Short mmCIF file of C-alpha atoms and ligand atoms in Angstrom, two decimals:
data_model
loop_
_atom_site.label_atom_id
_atom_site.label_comp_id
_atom_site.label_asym_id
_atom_site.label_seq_id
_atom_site.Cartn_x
_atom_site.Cartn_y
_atom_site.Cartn_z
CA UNK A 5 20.59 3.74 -10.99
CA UNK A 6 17.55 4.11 -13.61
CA UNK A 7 14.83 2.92 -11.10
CA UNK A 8 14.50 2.34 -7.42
CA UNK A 9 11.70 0.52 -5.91
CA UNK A 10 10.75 1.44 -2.16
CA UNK A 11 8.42 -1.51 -1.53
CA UNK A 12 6.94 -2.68 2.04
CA UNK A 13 7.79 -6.26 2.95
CA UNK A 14 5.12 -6.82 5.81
CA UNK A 15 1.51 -6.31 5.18
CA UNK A 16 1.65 -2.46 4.67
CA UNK A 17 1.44 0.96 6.73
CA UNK A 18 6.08 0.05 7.07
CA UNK A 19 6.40 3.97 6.60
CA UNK A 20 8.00 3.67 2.77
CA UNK A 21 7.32 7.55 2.50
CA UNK A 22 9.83 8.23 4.95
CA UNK A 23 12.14 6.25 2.89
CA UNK A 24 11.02 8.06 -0.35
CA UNK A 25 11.31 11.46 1.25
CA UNK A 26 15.04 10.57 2.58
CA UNK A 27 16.16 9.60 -1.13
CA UNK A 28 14.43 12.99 -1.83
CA UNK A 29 17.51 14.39 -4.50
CA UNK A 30 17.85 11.14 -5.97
CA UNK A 31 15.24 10.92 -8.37
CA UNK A 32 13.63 12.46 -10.90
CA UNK A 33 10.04 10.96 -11.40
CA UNK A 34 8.09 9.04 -8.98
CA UNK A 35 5.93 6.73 -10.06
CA UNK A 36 3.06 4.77 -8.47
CA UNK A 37 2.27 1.67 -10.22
CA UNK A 38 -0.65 -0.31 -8.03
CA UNK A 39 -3.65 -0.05 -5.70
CA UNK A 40 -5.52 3.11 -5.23
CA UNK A 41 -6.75 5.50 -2.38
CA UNK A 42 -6.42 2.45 -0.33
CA UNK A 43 -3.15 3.34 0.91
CA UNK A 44 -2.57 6.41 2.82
CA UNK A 45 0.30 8.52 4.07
CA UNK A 46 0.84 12.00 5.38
CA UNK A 47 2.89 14.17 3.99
CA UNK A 48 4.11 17.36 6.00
CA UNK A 49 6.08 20.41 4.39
CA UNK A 50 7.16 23.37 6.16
CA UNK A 51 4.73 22.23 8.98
CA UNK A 52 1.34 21.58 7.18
CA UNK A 53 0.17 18.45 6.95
CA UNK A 54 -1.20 16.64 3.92
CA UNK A 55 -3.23 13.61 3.53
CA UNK A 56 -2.32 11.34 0.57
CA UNK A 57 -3.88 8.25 -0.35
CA UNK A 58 -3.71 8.39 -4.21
CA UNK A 59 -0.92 10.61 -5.17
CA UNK A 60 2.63 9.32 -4.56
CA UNK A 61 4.06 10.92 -0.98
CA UNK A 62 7.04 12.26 -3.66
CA UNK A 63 4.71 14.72 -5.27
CA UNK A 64 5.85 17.24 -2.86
CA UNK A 65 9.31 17.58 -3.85
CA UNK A 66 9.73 20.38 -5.84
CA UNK A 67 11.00 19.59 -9.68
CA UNK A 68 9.95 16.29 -9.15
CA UNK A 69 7.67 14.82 -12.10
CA UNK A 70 4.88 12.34 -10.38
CA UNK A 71 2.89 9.52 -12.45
CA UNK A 72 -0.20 7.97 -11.68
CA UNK A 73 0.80 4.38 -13.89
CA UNK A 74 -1.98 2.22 -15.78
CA UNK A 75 -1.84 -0.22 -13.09
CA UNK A 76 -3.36 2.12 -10.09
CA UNK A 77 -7.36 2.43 -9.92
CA UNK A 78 -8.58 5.91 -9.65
CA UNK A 79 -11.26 7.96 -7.87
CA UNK A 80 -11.67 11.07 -9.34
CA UNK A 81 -13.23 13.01 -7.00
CA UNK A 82 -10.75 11.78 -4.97
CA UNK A 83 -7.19 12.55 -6.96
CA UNK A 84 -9.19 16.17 -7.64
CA UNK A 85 -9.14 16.66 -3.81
CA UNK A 86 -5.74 15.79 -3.00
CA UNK A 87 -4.34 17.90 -6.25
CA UNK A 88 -7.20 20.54 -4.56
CA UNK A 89 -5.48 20.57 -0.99
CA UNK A 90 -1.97 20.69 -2.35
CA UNK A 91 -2.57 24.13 -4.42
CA UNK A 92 -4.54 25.38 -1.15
CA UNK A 93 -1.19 24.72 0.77
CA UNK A 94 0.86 26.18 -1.97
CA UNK A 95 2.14 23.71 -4.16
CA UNK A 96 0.65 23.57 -8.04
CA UNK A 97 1.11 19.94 -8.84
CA UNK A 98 -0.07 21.07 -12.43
CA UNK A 99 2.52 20.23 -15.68
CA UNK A 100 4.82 18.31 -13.15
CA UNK A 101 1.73 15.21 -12.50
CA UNK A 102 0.47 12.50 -14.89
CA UNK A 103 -2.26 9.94 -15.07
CA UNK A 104 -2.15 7.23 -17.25
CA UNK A 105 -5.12 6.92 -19.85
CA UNK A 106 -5.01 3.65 -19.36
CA UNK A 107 -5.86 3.35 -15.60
CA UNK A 108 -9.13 2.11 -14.48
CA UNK A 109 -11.98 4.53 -13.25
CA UNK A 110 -13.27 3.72 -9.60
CA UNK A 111 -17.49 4.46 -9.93
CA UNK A 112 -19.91 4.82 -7.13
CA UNK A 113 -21.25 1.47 -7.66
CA UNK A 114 -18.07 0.10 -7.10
CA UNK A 115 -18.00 0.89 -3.53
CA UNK A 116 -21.81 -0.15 -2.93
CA UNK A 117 -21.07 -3.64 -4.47
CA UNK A 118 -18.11 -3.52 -1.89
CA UNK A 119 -19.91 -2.42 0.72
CA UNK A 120 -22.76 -5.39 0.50
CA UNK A 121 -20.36 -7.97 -0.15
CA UNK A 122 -18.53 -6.78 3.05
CA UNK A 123 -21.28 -6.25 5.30
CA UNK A 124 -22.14 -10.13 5.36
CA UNK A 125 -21.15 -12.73 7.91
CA UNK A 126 -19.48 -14.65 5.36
CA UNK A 127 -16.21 -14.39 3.22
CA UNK A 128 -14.99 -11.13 4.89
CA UNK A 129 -11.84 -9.45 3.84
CA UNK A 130 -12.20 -6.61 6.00
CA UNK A 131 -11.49 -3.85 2.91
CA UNK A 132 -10.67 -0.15 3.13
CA UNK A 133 -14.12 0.30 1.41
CA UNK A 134 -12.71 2.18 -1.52
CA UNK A 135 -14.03 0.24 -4.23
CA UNK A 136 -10.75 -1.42 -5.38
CA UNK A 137 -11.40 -4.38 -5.38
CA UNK A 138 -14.81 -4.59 -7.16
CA UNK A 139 -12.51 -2.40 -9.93
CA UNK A 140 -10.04 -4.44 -10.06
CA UNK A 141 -12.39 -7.22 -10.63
CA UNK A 142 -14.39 -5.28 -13.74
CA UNK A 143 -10.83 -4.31 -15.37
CA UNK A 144 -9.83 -8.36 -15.10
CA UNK A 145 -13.28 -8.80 -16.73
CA UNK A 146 -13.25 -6.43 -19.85
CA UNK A 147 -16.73 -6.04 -19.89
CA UNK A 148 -17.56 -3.76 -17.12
CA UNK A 149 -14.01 -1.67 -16.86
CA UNK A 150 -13.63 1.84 -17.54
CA UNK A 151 -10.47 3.83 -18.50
CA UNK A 152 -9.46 7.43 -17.85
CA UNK A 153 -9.32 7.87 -21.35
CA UNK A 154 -12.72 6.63 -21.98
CA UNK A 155 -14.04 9.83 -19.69
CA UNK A 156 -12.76 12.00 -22.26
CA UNK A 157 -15.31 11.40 -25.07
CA UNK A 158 -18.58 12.07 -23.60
CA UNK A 159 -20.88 10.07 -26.31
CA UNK A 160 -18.66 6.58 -25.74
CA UNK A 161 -18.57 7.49 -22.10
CA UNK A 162 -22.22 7.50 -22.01
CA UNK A 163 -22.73 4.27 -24.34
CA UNK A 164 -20.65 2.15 -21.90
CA UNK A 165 -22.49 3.51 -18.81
CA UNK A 166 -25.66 2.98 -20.22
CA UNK A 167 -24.82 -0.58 -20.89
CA UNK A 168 -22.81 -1.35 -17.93
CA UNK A 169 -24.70 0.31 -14.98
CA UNK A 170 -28.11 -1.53 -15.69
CA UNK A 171 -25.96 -4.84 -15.02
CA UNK A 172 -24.68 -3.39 -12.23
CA UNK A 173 -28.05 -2.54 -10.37
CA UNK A 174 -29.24 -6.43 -10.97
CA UNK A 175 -26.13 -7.43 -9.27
CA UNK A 176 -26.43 -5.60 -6.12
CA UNK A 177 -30.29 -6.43 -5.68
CA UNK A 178 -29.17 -9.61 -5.94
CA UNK A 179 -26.20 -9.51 -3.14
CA UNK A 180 -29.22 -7.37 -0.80
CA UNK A 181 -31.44 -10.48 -1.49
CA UNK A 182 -34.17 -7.99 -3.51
CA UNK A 183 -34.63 -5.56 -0.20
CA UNK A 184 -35.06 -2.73 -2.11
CA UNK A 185 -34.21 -0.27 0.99
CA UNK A 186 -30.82 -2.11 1.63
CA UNK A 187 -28.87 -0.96 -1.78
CA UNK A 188 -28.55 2.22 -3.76
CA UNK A 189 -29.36 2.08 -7.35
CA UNK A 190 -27.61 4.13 -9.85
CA UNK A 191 -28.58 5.78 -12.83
CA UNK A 192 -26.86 6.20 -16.10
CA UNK A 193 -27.21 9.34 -17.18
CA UNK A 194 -26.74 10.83 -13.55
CA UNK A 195 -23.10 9.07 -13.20
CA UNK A 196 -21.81 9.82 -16.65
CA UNK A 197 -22.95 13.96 -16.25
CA UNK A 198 -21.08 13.83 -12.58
CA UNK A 199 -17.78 11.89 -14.09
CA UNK A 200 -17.38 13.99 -17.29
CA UNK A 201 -17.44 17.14 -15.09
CA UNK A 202 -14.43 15.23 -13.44
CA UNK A 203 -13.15 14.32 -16.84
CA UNK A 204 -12.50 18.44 -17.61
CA UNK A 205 -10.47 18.62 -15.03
CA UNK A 206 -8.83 15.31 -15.15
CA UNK A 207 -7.55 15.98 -18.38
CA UNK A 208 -4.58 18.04 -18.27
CA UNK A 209 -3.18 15.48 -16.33
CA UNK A 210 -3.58 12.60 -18.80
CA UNK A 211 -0.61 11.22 -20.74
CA UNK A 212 0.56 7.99 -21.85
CA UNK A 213 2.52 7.74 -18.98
CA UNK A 214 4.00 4.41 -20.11
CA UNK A 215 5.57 6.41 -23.10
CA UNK A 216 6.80 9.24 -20.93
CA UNK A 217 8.79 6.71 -18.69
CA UNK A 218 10.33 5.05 -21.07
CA UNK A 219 11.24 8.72 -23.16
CA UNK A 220 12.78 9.90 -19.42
CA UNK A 221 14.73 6.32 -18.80
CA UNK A 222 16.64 7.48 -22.25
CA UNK A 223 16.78 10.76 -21.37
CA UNK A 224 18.65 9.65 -18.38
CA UNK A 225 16.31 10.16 -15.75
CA UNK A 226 16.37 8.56 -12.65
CA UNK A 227 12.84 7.07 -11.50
CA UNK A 228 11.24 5.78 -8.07
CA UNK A 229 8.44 3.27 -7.30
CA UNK A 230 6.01 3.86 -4.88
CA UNK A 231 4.76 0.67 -3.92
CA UNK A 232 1.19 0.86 -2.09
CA UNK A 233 0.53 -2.05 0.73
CA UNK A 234 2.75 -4.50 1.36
CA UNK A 235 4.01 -7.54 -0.48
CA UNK A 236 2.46 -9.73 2.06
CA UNK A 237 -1.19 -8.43 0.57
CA UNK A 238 -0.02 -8.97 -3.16
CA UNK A 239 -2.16 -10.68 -4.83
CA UNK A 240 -0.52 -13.35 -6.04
CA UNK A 241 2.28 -13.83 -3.63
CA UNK A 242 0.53 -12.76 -0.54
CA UNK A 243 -2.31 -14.46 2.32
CA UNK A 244 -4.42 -15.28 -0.68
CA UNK A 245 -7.70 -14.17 -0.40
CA UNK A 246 -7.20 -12.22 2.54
CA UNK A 247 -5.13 -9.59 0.22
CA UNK A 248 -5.34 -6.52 -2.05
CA UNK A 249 -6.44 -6.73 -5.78
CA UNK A 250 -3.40 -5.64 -7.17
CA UNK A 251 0.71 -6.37 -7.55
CA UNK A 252 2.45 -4.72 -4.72
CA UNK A 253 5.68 -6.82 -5.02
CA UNK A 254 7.87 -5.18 -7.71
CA UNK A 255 6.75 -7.57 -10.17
CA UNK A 256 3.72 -5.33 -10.58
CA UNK A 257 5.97 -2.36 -11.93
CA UNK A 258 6.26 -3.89 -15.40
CA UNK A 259 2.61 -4.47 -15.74
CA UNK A 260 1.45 -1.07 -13.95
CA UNK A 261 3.50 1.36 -15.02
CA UNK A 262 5.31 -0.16 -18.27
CA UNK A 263 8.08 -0.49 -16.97
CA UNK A 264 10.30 -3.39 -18.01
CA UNK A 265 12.30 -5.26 -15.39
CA UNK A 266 15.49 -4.76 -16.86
CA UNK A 267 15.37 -0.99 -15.62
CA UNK A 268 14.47 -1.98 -11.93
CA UNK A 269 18.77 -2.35 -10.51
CA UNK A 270 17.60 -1.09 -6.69
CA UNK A 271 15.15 -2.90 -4.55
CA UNK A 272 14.59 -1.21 -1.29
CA UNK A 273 12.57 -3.48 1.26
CA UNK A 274 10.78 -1.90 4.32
CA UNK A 275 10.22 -3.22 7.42
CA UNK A 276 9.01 -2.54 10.39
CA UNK A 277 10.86 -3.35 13.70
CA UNK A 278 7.52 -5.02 14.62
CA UNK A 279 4.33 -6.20 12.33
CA UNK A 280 0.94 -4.66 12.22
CA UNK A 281 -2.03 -5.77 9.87
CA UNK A 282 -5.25 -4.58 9.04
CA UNK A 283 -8.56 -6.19 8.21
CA UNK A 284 -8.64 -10.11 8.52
CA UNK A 285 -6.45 -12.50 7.76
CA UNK A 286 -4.28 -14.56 9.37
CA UNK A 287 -1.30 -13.51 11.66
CA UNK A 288 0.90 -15.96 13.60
CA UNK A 289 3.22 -13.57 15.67
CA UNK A 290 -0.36 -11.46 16.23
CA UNK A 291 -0.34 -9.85 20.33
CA UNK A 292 -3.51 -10.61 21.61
CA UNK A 293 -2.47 -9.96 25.30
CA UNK A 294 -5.57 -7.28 26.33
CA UNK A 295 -5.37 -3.57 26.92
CA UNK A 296 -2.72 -3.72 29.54
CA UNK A 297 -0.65 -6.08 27.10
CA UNK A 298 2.57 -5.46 25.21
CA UNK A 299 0.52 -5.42 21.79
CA UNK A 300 -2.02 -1.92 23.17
CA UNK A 301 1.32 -0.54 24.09
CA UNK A 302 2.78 -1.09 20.81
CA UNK A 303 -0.33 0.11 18.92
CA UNK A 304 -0.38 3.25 21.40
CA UNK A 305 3.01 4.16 20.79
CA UNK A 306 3.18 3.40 17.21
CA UNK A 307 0.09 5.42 16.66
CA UNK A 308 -1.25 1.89 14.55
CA UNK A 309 -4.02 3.21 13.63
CA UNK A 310 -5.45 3.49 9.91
CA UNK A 311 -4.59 6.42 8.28
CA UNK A 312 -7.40 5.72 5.63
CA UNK A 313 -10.10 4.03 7.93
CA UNK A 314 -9.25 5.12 11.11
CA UNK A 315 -9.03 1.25 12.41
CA UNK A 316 -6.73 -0.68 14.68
CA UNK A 317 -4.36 -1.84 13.56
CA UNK A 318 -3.72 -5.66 14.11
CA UNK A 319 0.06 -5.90 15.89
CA UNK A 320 2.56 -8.57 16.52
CA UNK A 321 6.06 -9.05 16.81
CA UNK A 322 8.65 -9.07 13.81
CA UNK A 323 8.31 -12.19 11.75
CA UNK A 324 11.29 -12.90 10.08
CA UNK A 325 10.05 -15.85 8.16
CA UNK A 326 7.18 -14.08 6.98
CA UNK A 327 10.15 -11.68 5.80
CA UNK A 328 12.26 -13.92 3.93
CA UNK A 329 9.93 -15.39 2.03
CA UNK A 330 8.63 -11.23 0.72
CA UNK A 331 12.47 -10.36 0.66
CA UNK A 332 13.19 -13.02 -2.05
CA UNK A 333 10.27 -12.53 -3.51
CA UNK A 334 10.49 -8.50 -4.13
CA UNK A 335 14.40 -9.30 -4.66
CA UNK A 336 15.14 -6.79 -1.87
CA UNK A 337 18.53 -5.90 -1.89
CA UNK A 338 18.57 -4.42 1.32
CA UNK A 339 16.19 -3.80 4.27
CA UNK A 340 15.56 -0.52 6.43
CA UNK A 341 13.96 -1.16 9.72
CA UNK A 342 11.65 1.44 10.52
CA UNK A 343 9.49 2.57 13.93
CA UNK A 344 12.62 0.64 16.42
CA UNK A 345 11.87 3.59 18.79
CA UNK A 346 8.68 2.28 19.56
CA UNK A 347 10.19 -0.59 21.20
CA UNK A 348 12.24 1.39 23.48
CA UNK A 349 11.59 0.14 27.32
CA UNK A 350 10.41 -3.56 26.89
CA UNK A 351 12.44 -5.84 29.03
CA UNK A 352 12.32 -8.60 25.93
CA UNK A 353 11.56 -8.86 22.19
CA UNK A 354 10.76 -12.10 20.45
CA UNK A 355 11.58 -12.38 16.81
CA UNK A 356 9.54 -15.30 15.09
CA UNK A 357 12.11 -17.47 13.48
CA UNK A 358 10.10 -20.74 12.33
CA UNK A 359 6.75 -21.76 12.58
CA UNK A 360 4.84 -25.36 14.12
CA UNK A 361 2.97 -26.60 11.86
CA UNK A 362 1.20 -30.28 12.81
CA UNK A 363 3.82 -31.34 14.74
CA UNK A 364 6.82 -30.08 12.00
CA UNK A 365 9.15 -27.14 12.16
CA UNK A 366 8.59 -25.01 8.83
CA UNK A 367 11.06 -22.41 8.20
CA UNK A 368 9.63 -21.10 4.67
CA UNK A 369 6.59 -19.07 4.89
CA UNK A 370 3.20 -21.09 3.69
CA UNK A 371 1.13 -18.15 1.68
CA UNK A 372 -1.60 -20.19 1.60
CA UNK A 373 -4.09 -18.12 4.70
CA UNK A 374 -5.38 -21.47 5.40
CA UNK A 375 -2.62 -23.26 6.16
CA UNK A 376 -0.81 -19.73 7.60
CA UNK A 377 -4.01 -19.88 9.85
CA UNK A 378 -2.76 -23.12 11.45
CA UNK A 379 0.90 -22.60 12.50
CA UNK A 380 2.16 -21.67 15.37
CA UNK A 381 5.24 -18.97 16.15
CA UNK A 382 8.84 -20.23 17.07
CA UNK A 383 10.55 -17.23 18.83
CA UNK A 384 14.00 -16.41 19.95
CA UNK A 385 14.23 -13.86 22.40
CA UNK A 386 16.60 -10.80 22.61
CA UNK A 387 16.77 -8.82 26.09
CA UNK A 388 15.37 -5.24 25.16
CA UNK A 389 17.06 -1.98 25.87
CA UNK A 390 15.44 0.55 28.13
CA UNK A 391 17.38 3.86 26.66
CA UNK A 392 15.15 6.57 24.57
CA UNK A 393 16.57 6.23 21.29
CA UNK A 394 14.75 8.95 19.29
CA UNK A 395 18.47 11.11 19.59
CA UNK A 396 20.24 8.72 18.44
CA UNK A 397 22.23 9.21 14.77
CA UNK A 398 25.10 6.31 14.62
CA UNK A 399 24.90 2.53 14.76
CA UNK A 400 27.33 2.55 16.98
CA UNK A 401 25.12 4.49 19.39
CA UNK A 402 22.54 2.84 20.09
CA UNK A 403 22.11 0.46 22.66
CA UNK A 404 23.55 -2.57 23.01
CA UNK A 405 19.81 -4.74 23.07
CA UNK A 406 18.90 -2.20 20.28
CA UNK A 407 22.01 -3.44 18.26
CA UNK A 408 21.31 -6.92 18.65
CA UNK A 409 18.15 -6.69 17.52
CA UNK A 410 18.64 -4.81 14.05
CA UNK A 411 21.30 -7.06 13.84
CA UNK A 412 19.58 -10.23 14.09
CA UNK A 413 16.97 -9.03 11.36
CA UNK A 414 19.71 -8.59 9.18
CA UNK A 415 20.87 -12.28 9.71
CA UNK A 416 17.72 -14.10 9.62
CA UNK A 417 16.87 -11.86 6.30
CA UNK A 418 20.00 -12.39 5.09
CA UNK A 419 20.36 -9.04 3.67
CA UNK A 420 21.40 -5.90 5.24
CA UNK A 421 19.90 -2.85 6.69
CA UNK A 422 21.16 0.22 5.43
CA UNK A 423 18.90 2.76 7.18
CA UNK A 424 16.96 2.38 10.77
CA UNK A 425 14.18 4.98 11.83
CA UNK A 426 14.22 6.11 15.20
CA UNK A 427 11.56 8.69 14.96
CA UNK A 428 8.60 10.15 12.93
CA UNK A 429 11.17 13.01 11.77
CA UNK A 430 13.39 12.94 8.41
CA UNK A 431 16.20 13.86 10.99
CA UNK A 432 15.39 11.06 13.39
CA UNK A 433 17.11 8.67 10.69
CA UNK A 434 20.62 6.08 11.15
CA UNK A 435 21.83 5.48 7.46
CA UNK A 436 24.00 2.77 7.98
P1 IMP B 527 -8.63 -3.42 -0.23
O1 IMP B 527 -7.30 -3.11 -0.80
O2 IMP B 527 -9.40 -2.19 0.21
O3 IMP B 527 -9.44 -4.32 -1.11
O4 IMP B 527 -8.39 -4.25 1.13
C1 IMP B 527 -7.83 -5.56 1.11
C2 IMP B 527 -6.94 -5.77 2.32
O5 IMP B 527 -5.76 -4.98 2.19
C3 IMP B 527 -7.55 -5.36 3.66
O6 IMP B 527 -7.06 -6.23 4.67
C4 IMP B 527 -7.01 -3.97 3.89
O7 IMP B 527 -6.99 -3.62 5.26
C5 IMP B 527 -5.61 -4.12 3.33
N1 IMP B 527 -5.03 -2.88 2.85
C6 IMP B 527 -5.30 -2.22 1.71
N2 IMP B 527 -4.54 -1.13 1.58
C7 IMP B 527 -3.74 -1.10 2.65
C8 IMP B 527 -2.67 -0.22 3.08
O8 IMP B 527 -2.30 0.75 2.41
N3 IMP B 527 -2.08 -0.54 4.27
C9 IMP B 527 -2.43 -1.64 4.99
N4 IMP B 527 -3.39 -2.49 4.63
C10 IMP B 527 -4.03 -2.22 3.48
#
């Protein structure tokens, strides 16, 4: 088993890290290959808790060798903090961590551009406010990107910014329509003497990480894939435009991290036993039903709440064709259901099993947000279970509602579950 991907088949925030941490001795290197501090996780080891958004949740293992891939975009001051807060809770990340020369650099201006081209009325994503995007978009562009490896020559580093951050305060004059007190300009020099103090301390860390995973896959080391969001906010694949910049589906291993397919032989997909979402976008099985409604209870219980914003989080009930159509696409072989716990003590669930769309039953998913906007749910319903769960360690255990419902995931996936969470805990885990 060269390389495992853990990837989330809903649109993000399905608790992969869990799943990461549980195949904990079965790896050697884990590897993150898209997105950036938007994703978030917490990590906690011998009871202190650690907030990730840019390193890989398997960077606390001990012996384990993480890698920061050329498809990720990177805050500095941001991986500094999180490699900061590790050594202040006793674990030195340094000569077992690696960050690709070749992954973008996430600048100030990045998040201002975000920030006015959020703050409108109009064409709303409803972002993390990390800058990714606007990143994403200079590295697609070639003019305006910047590598790691260019912060480690301070002359070219200050060329580019001198060139490139000019450009940049016309553009976001232009998206405050010329109100000077509504934008923050940037200056050159100021930037590149703040980013090359970074760059001192960024560069241990810097490799050609490509090169080092393909010198461990013939070494004979086994690798993981941390895939950030969910393959419902790909960009390609997923609720076009209301997604994430980057590849989150597997498909974005080769590309991010250098990986070629070939190497890829286990695709884990995670799902939740429900669906949240954050930001906008549509969401047909979405719970809309008030604060005394089966969706707040959900949310409460779940905790679904952003672990990098702090927001809501949208929630809904399990859409399995919204799942087949990411399952095929990631080429899951098998599917863990996470969070089922949280659905403990609801007389009924309702699994979404087609959609209405104008009068016609659809049973593939349309990825298109405008059309996803317009259909309607098809549910079966499956009487709940009232039991706490949370104890429970066998299949065979749980109740017989609880059962039925992992169960028929399985069948309308068509692929099947070989681990369901019942709990926050490592322990609190049914491998199948
Ligand atoms: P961006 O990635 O910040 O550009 O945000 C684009 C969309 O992806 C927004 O709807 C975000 O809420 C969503 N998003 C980004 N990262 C995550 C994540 O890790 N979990 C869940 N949603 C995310």
């Amino acid at each position: 088993m060269p390389g495992t991907c853990v990837v989330g088949l809903q649109w993000g925030d399905e608790a992969k890290g869990k799943i990461v941490d549980l195949l904990g001795n079965d790896f050697d290197i884990v590897v993150r290959y898209n997105g950036g501090a938007n994703a978030g996780h917490t990590v906690v080891v011998n009871g202190k808790a650690f907030k990730l958004s840019l390193l890989p949740t398997g960077v606390i293992r001990p012996g384990v060798v993480s890698v920061i891939g050329n498809g990720v975009v990177i805050y500095p001051p941001r991986f500094l903090e999180e490699v900061d807060s590790l050594a202040h809770g006793g674990i030195d990340v340094s000569g077992h961590l690696f960050l690709s020369d070749h992954a973008h650099v996430i600048f100030p201006y990045h998040m201002e551009e975000e920030r006015l081209l959020e703050s409108g009325s109009e064409g709303k994503i409803g972002t993390t406010g990390r800058g990714i995007g606007p990143c994403y978009q200079d590295k697609v562009g070639r003019r305006f990107g910047i590598r790691v490896g260019d912060l480690l020559n301070g002359d070219h580093l200050r060329e580019r910014l001198r060139f490139i951050v000019p450009f940049k305060n016309r553009l976001m004059m232009a998206l405050a329509n010329g109100q000077a007190s509504a934008w923050r300009h940037f200056d050159p020099e100021a930037i590149a003497e703040e980013y090359l103090g970074y760059a001192q301390r960024l560069q241990p860390y810097v490799r050609d990480t490509s090169r080092l995973l393909q010198d461990a896959l013939r070494a004979g080391k086994r690798l993981i894939f941390e895939a950030a969001q969910g393959s419902l906010l790909d960009v390609d694949h997923g609720t076009y435009p209301y997604v994430t910049s980057s590849s989150s589906l597997p498909s974005g291993i080769w590309g991010g991290a250098g990986v070629p397919a070939k190497f890829i032989t286990r695709i884990i997909g995670v799902v939740k036993a429900y669906t949240t979402r954050v930001g906008q976008g549509p969401f047909p099985t979405e719970l809309t039903d008030g604060p005394e409604g089966i969706g707040e209870r959900i949310r409460r219980i779940g905790r679904e709440y952003g672990t990098v914003t702090g927001r809501p989080r949208r929630v809904g009930w399990f859409d399995a064709v919204a799942v087949r159509y990411t399952a095929t696409l990631a080429g899951a072989d098998e599917i863990t259901v996470m969070l089922l716990d949280v659905l403990s003590g609801l007389p009924e669930l309702k699994i979404c099993t087609a959609y209405e769309l104008e009068g016609q039953r659809l049973t593939h998913f349309p990825s298109d947000a405008y059309q996803l906007a317009r259909c309607q749910p098809i549910y079966e319903t499956i009487p709940g279970w009232r039991e706490d769960i949370t104890g429970v360690r066998k299949l065979a255990d749980l109740p017989a509602g609880a059962r039925r419902y992992v169960e028929r995931i399985s069948e309308l996936i068509g692929l099947k579950v070989s681990v369901v969470s019942v709990g926050p805990d490592r322990e609190q885990t049914i491998v199948v």
